[in-house]
């Protein structure tokens, strides 16, 4: 998905959270080294790719995939 970086949260440690607007807001966890090497900053145009083994269902509009009993 094409998008634009809205914010970068440096935090502590080797990983940073990058807020990206692709029509909806996504948060990408990226290594500090990658942010520096790619010269990422707010306003940078980027492409996103989603690869995950788990998603936070509460961030998907509160929908749950568990059956209601």
Backbone as XML, in Angstrom:
<?xml version="1.0"?>
<chain id="A" units="angstrom">
  <residue number="1" name="UNK">
    <atom name="N" x="0.841" y="-1.170" z="0.000"/>
    <atom name="CA" x="0.000" y="0.000" z="0.000"/>
    <atom name="C" x="0.887" y="1.234" z="0.000"/>
  </residue>
  <residue number="2" name="UNK">
    <atom name="N" x="0.646" y="2.197" z="-0.872"/>
    <atom name="CA" x="1.406" y="3.443" z="-0.818"/>
    <atom name="C" x="0.906" y="4.304" z="0.337"/>
  </residue>
  <residue number="3" name="UNK">
    <atom name="N" x="1.811" y="5.025" z="0.967"/>
    <atom name="CA" x="1.419" y="5.879" z="2.079"/>
    <atom name="C" x="2.474" y="6.906" z="2.404"/>
  </residue>
  <residue number="4" name="UNK">
    <atom name="N" x="2.222" y="7.645" z="3.470"/>
    <atom name="CA" x="3.148" y="8.682" z="3.926"/>
    <atom name="C" x="3.354" y="8.546" z="5.428"/>
  </residue>
  <residue number="5" name="UNK">
    <atom name="N" x="4.600" y="8.706" z="5.850"/>
    <atom name="CA" x="4.914" y="8.641" z="7.281"/>
    <atom name="C" x="4.349" y="9.880" z="7.960"/>
  </residue>
  <residue number="6" name="UNK">
    <atom name="N" x="3.589" y="9.647" z="9.020"/>
    <atom name="CA" x="2.997" y="10.732" z="9.802"/>
    <atom name="C" x="3.850" y="11.064" z="11.030"/>
  </residue>
  <residue number="7" name="UNK">
    <atom name="N" x="4.413" y="10.005" z="11.647"/>
    <atom name="CA" x="5.125" y="10.203" z="12.914"/>
    <atom name="C" x="6.074" y="9.040" z="13.129"/>
  </residue>
  <residue number="8" name="UNK">
    <atom name="N" x="7.194" y="9.324" z="13.783"/>
    <atom name="CA" x="8.130" y="8.268" z="14.180"/>
    <atom name="C" x="8.351" y="8.397" z="15.679"/>
  </residue>
  <residue number="9" name="UNK">
    <atom name="N" x="8.063" y="7.327" z="16.413"/>
    <atom name="CA" x="8.235" y="7.301" z="17.864"/>
    <atom name="C" x="9.540" y="6.580" z="18.169"/>
  </residue>
  <residue number="10" name="UNK">
    <atom name="N" x="10.544" y="7.353" z="18.558"/>
    <atom name="CA" x="11.869" y="6.789" z="18.795"/>
    <atom name="C" x="11.884" y="5.824" z="19.973"/>
  </residue>
  <residue number="11" name="UNK">
    <atom name="N" x="11.212" y="6.157" z="21.054"/>
    <atom name="CA" x="11.198" y="5.276" z="22.215"/>
    <atom name="C" x="12.592" y="4.877" z="22.657"/>
  </residue>
  <residue number="12" name="UNK">
    <atom name="N" x="12.686" y="3.780" z="23.357"/>
    <atom name="CA" x="13.974" y="3.252" z="23.796"/>
    <atom name="C" x="14.211" y="1.921" z="23.109"/>
  </residue>
  <residue number="13" name="UNK">
    <atom name="N" x="15.454" y="1.540" z="23.002"/>
    <atom name="CA" x="15.770" y="0.256" z="22.411"/>
    <atom name="C" x="16.004" y="0.347" z="20.911"/>
  </residue>
  <residue number="14" name="UNK">
    <atom name="N" x="16.202" y="-0.802" z="20.284"/>
    <atom name="CA" x="16.585" y="-0.828" z="18.873"/>
    <atom name="C" x="15.431" y="-0.692" z="17.884"/>
  </residue>
  <residue number="15" name="UNK">
    <atom name="N" x="14.178" y="-0.704" z="18.359"/>
    <atom name="CA" x="13.041" y="-0.640" z="17.443"/>
    <atom name="C" x="12.275" y="0.663" z="17.608"/>
  </residue>
  <residue number="16" name="UNK">
    <atom name="N" x="11.667" y="1.109" z="16.513"/>
    <atom name="CA" x="10.900" y="2.345" z="16.507"/>
    <atom name="C" x="9.529" y="2.064" z="15.900"/>
  </residue>
  <residue number="17" name="UNK">
    <atom name="N" x="8.509" y="2.781" z="16.366"/>
    <atom name="CA" x="7.175" y="2.674" z="15.798"/>
    <atom name="C" x="6.987" y="3.810" z="14.801"/>
  </residue>
  <residue number="18" name="UNK">
    <atom name="N" x="6.597" y="3.450" z="13.579"/>
    <atom name="CA" x="6.399" y="4.422" z="12.510"/>
    <atom name="C" x="4.915" y="4.428" z="12.147"/>
  </residue>
  <residue number="19" name="UNK">
    <atom name="N" x="4.269" y="5.582" z="12.314"/>
    <atom name="CA" x="2.861" y="5.739" z="11.979"/>
    <atom name="C" x="2.771" y="6.133" z="10.509"/>
  </residue>
  <residue number="20" name="UNK">
    <atom name="N" x="2.057" y="5.321" z="9.716"/>
    <atom name="CA" x="1.964" y="5.523" z="8.272"/>
    <atom name="C" x="0.501" y="5.651" z="7.878"/>
  </residue>
  <residue number="21" name="UNK">
    <atom name="N" x="0.188" y="6.685" z="7.087"/>
    <atom name="CA" x="-1.167" y="6.880" z="6.578"/>
    <atom name="C" x="-1.253" y="6.273" z="5.184"/>
  </residue>
  <residue number="22" name="UNK">
    <atom name="N" x="-2.055" y="5.199" z="5.049"/>
    <atom name="CA" x="-2.277" y="4.547" z="3.754"/>
    <atom name="C" x="-3.764" y="4.624" z="3.381"/>
  </residue>
  <residue number="23" name="UNK">
    <atom name="N" x="-4.429" y="5.647" z="3.902"/>
    <atom name="CA" x="-5.892" y="5.745" z="3.805"/>
    <atom name="C" x="-6.501" y="5.426" z="5.151"/>
  </residue>
  <residue number="24" name="UNK">
    <atom name="N" x="-5.849" y="4.559" z="5.896"/>
    <atom name="CA" x="-6.062" y="4.307" z="7.322"/>
    <atom name="C" x="-4.673" y="4.357" z="7.942"/>
  </residue>
  <residue number="25" name="UNK">
    <atom name="N" x="-4.624" y="4.475" z="9.239"/>
    <atom name="CA" x="-3.312" y="4.553" z="9.876"/>
    <atom name="C" x="-2.801" y="3.163" z="10.240"/>
  </residue>
  <residue number="26" name="UNK">
    <atom name="N" x="-1.554" y="2.910" z="9.880"/>
    <atom name="CA" x="-0.857" y="1.676" z="10.233"/>
    <atom name="C" x="0.331" y="2.032" z="11.107"/>
  </residue>
  <residue number="27" name="UNK">
    <atom name="N" x="0.687" y="1.124" z="11.999"/>
    <atom name="CA" x="1.911" y="1.297" z="12.779"/>
    <atom name="C" x="2.872" y="0.198" z="12.359"/>
  </residue>
  <residue number="28" name="UNK">
    <atom name="N" x="4.042" y="0.609" z="11.897"/>
    <atom name="CA" x="5.073" y="-0.345" z="11.501"/>
    <atom name="C" x="6.189" y="-0.315" z="12.539"/>
  </residue>
  <residue number="29" name="UNK">
    <atom name="N" x="6.626" y="-1.464" z="12.974"/>
    <atom name="CA" x="7.759" y="-1.542" z="13.890"/>
    <atom name="C" x="9.004" y="-1.790" z="13.041"/>
  </residue>
  <residue number="30" name="UNK">
    <atom name="N" x="9.944" y="-0.850" z="13.117"/>
    <atom name="CA" x="11.121" y="-0.843" z="12.250"/>
    <atom name="C" x="12.359" y="-0.674" z="13.117"/>
  </residue>
  <residue number="31" name="UNK">
    <atom name="N" x="13.462" y="-1.298" z="12.726"/>
    <atom name="CA" x="14.687" y="-1.116" z="13.507"/>
    <atom name="C" x="15.197" y="0.313" z="13.355"/>
  </residue>
  <residue number="32" name="UNK">
    <atom name="N" x="15.822" y="0.799" z="14.404"/>
    <atom name="CA" x="16.408" y="2.138" z="14.395"/>
    <atom name="C" x="17.399" y="2.275" z="13.234"/>
  </residue>
  <residue number="33" name="UNK">
    <atom name="N" x="18.193" y="1.221" z="12.988"/>
    <atom name="CA" x="19.175" y="1.245" z="11.905"/>
    <atom name="C" x="18.489" y="1.423" z="10.554"/>
  </residue>
  <residue number="34" name="UNK">
    <atom name="N" x="17.359" y="0.736" z="10.340"/>
    <atom name="CA" x="16.628" y="0.871" z="9.081"/>
    <atom name="C" x="16.081" y="2.283" z="8.896"/>
  </residue>
  <residue number="35" name="UNK">
    <atom name="N" x="15.559" y="2.876" z="9.966"/>
    <atom name="CA" x="15.059" y="4.253" z="9.886"/>
    <atom name="C" x="16.195" y="5.183" z="9.465"/>
  </residue>
  <residue number="36" name="UNK">
    <atom name="N" x="17.375" y="4.984" z="10.059"/>
    <atom name="CA" x="18.532" y="5.828" z="9.713"/>
    <atom name="C" x="19.009" y="5.540" z="8.295"/>
  </residue>
  <residue number="37" name="UNK">
    <atom name="N" x="19.182" y="4.255" z="7.942"/>
    <atom name="CA" x="19.684" y="3.885" z="6.609"/>
    <atom name="C" x="18.760" y="4.361" z="5.496"/>
  </residue>
  <residue number="38" name="UNK">
    <atom name="N" x="17.437" y="4.273" z="5.714"/>
    <atom name="CA" x="16.460" y="4.665" z="4.697"/>
    <atom name="C" x="16.109" y="6.153" z="4.757"/>
  </residue>
  <residue number="39" name="UNK">
    <atom name="N" x="16.695" y="6.838" z="5.767"/>
    <atom name="CA" x="16.449" y="8.281" z="5.962"/>
    <atom name="C" x="14.947" y="8.582" z="6.073"/>
  </residue>
  <residue number="40" name="UNK">
    <atom name="N" x="14.249" y="7.739" z="6.849"/>
    <atom name="CA" x="12.812" y="7.916" z="7.031"/>
    <atom name="C" x="12.549" y="9.096" z="7.948"/>
  </residue>
  <residue number="41" name="UNK">
    <atom name="N" x="11.510" y="9.869" z="7.609"/>
    <atom name="CA" x="11.110" y="11.019" z="8.432"/>
    <atom name="C" x="9.653" y="11.329" z="8.118"/>
  </residue>
  <residue number="42" name="UNK">
    <atom name="N" x="8.977" y="12.078" z="8.994"/>
    <atom name="CA" x="7.592" y="12.452" z="8.696"/>
    <atom name="C" x="7.514" y="13.125" z="7.320"/>
  </residue>
  <residue number="43" name="UNK">
    <atom name="N" x="6.521" y="12.702" z="6.543"/>
    <atom name="CA" x="6.354" y="13.224" z="5.193"/>
    <atom name="C" x="6.943" y="12.316" z="4.122"/>
  </residue>
  <residue number="44" name="UNK">
    <atom name="N" x="7.841" y="11.403" z="4.509"/>
    <atom name="CA" x="8.429" y="10.475" z="3.534"/>
    <atom name="C" x="7.337" y="9.615" z="2.929"/>
  </residue>
  <residue number="45" name="UNK">
    <atom name="N" x="7.382" y="9.433" z="1.606"/>
    <atom name="CA" x="6.450" y="8.543" z="0.908"/>
    <atom name="C" x="7.032" y="7.133" z="0.952"/>
  </residue>
  <residue number="46" name="UNK">
    <atom name="N" x="6.219" y="6.163" z="1.339"/>
    <atom name="CA" x="6.679" y="4.786" z="1.494"/>
    <atom name="C" x="5.624" y="3.823" z="0.955"/>
  </residue>
  <residue number="47" name="UNK">
    <atom name="N" x="6.010" y="2.577" z="0.794"/>
    <atom name="CA" x="5.083" y="1.493" z="0.481"/>
    <atom name="C" x="5.106" y="0.531" z="1.652"/>
  </residue>
  <residue number="48" name="UNK">
    <atom name="N" x="3.942" y="0.025" z="2.029"/>
    <atom name="CA" x="3.859" y="-0.913" z="3.141"/>
    <atom name="C" x="3.505" y="-2.305" z="2.635"/>
  </residue>
  <residue number="49" name="UNK">
    <atom name="N" x="3.930" y="-3.277" z="3.383"/>
    <atom name="CA" x="3.617" y="-4.677" z="3.118"/>
    <atom name="C" x="3.276" y="-5.294" z="4.462"/>
  </residue>
  <residue number="50" name="UNK">
    <atom name="N" x="2.166" y="-5.996" z="4.547"/>
    <atom name="CA" x="1.765" y="-6.604" z="5.812"/>
    <atom name="C" x="2.143" y="-8.072" z="5.807"/>
  </residue>
  <residue number="51" name="UNK">
    <atom name="N" x="2.924" y="-8.429" z="6.798"/>
    <atom name="CA" x="3.319" y="-9.825" z="7.003"/>
    <atom name="C" x="3.215" y="-10.054" z="8.503"/>
  </residue>
  <residue number="52" name="UNK">
    <atom name="N" x="2.296" y="-10.893" z="8.898"/>
    <atom name="CA" x="2.086" y="-11.086" z="10.332"/>
    <atom name="C" x="1.586" y="-12.487" z="10.617"/>
  </residue>
  <residue number="53" name="UNK">
    <atom name="N" x="1.943" y="-12.975" z="11.784"/>
    <atom name="CA" x="1.412" y="-14.247" z="12.249"/>
    <atom name="C" x="0.302" y="-14.003" z="13.256"/>
  </residue>
  <residue number="54" name="UNK">
    <atom name="N" x="0.182" y="-12.741" z="13.715"/>
    <atom name="CA" x="-0.870" y="-12.394" z="14.657"/>
    <atom name="C" x="-1.253" y="-10.936" z="14.462"/>
  </residue>
  <residue number="55" name="UNK">
    <atom name="N" x="-2.530" y="-10.649" z="14.598"/>
    <atom name="CA" x="-3.028" y="-9.286" z="14.511"/>
    <atom name="C" x="-3.758" y="-8.956" z="15.801"/>
  </residue>
  <residue number="56" name="UNK">
    <atom name="N" x="-3.715" y="-7.687" z="16.207"/>
    <atom name="CA" x="-4.447" y="-7.214" z="17.372"/>
    <atom name="C" x="-5.885" y="-6.962" z="16.947"/>
  </residue>
  <residue number="57" name="UNK">
    <atom name="N" x="-6.789" y="-7.874" z="17.278"/>
    <atom name="CA" x="-8.177" y="-7.774" z="16.838"/>
    <atom name="C" x="-8.868" y="-6.524" z="17.364"/>
  </residue>
  <residue number="58" name="UNK">
    <atom name="N" x="-8.436" y="-5.974" z="18.499"/>
    <atom name="CA" x="-9.069" y="-4.759" z="19.014"/>
    <atom name="C" x="-8.757" y="-3.570" z="18.127"/>
  </residue>
  <residue number="59" name="UNK">
    <atom name="N" x="-7.658" y="-3.628" z="17.372"/>
    <atom name="CA" x="-7.334" y="-2.521" z="16.475"/>
    <atom name="C" x="-8.025" y="-2.679" z="15.126"/>
  </residue>
  <residue number="60" name="UNK">
    <atom name="N" x="-8.792" y="-3.736" z="14.942"/>
    <atom name="CA" x="-9.527" y="-3.968" z="13.699"/>
    <atom name="C" x="-10.995" y="-3.613" z="13.870"/>
  </residue>
  <residue number="61" name="UNK">
    <atom name="N" x="-11.247" y="-2.528" z="14.557"/>
    <atom name="CA" x="-12.619" y="-2.081" z="14.735"/>
    <atom name="C" x="-13.386" y="-2.872" z="15.772"/>
  </residue>
  <residue number="62" name="UNK">
    <atom name="N" x="-12.676" y="-3.574" z="16.658"/>
    <atom name="CA" x="-13.325" y="-4.313" z="17.719"/>
    <atom name="C" x="-13.956" y="-5.609" z="17.284"/>
  </residue>
  <residue number="63" name="UNK">
    <atom name="N" x="-13.704" y="-6.018" z="16.049"/>
    <atom name="CA" x="-14.273" y="-7.261" z="15.563"/>
    <atom name="C" x="-13.467" y="-8.434" z="16.089"/>
  </residue>
  <residue number="64" name="UNK">
    <atom name="N" x="-14.141" y="-9.463" z="16.452"/>
    <atom name="CA" x="-13.496" y="-10.660" z="16.952"/>
    <atom name="C" x="-13.750" y="-11.806" z="16.003"/>
  </residue>
  <residue number="65" name="UNK">
    <atom name="N" x="-12.732" y="-12.652" z="15.820"/>
    <atom name="CA" x="-12.911" y="-13.819" z="14.958"/>
    <atom name="C" x="-13.392" y="-15.029" z="15.746"/>
  </residue>
  <residue number="66" name="UNK">
    <atom name="N" x="-13.460" y="-14.889" z="17.055"/>
    <atom name="CA" x="-13.945" y="-15.988" z="17.897"/>
    <atom name="C" x="-15.459" y="-16.084" z="17.776"/>
  </residue>
  <residue number="67" name="UNK">
    <atom name="N" x="-15.963" y="-17.286" z="17.733"/>
    <atom name="CA" x="-17.405" y="-17.468" z="17.637"/>
    <atom name="C" x="-18.068" y="-17.079" z="18.953"/>
  </residue>
  <residue number="68" name="UNK">
    <atom name="N" x="-19.244" y="-16.503" z="18.841"/>
    <atom name="CA" x="-20.012" y="-16.119" z="20.025"/>
    <atom name="C" x="-20.806" y="-17.317" z="20.492"/>
  </residue>
  <residue number="69" name="UNK">
    <atom name="N" x="-20.697" y="-17.664" z="21.753"/>
    <atom name="CA" x="-21.429" y="-18.820" z="22.280"/>
    <atom name="C" x="-22.501" y="-18.359" z="23.224"/>
  </residue>
</chain>
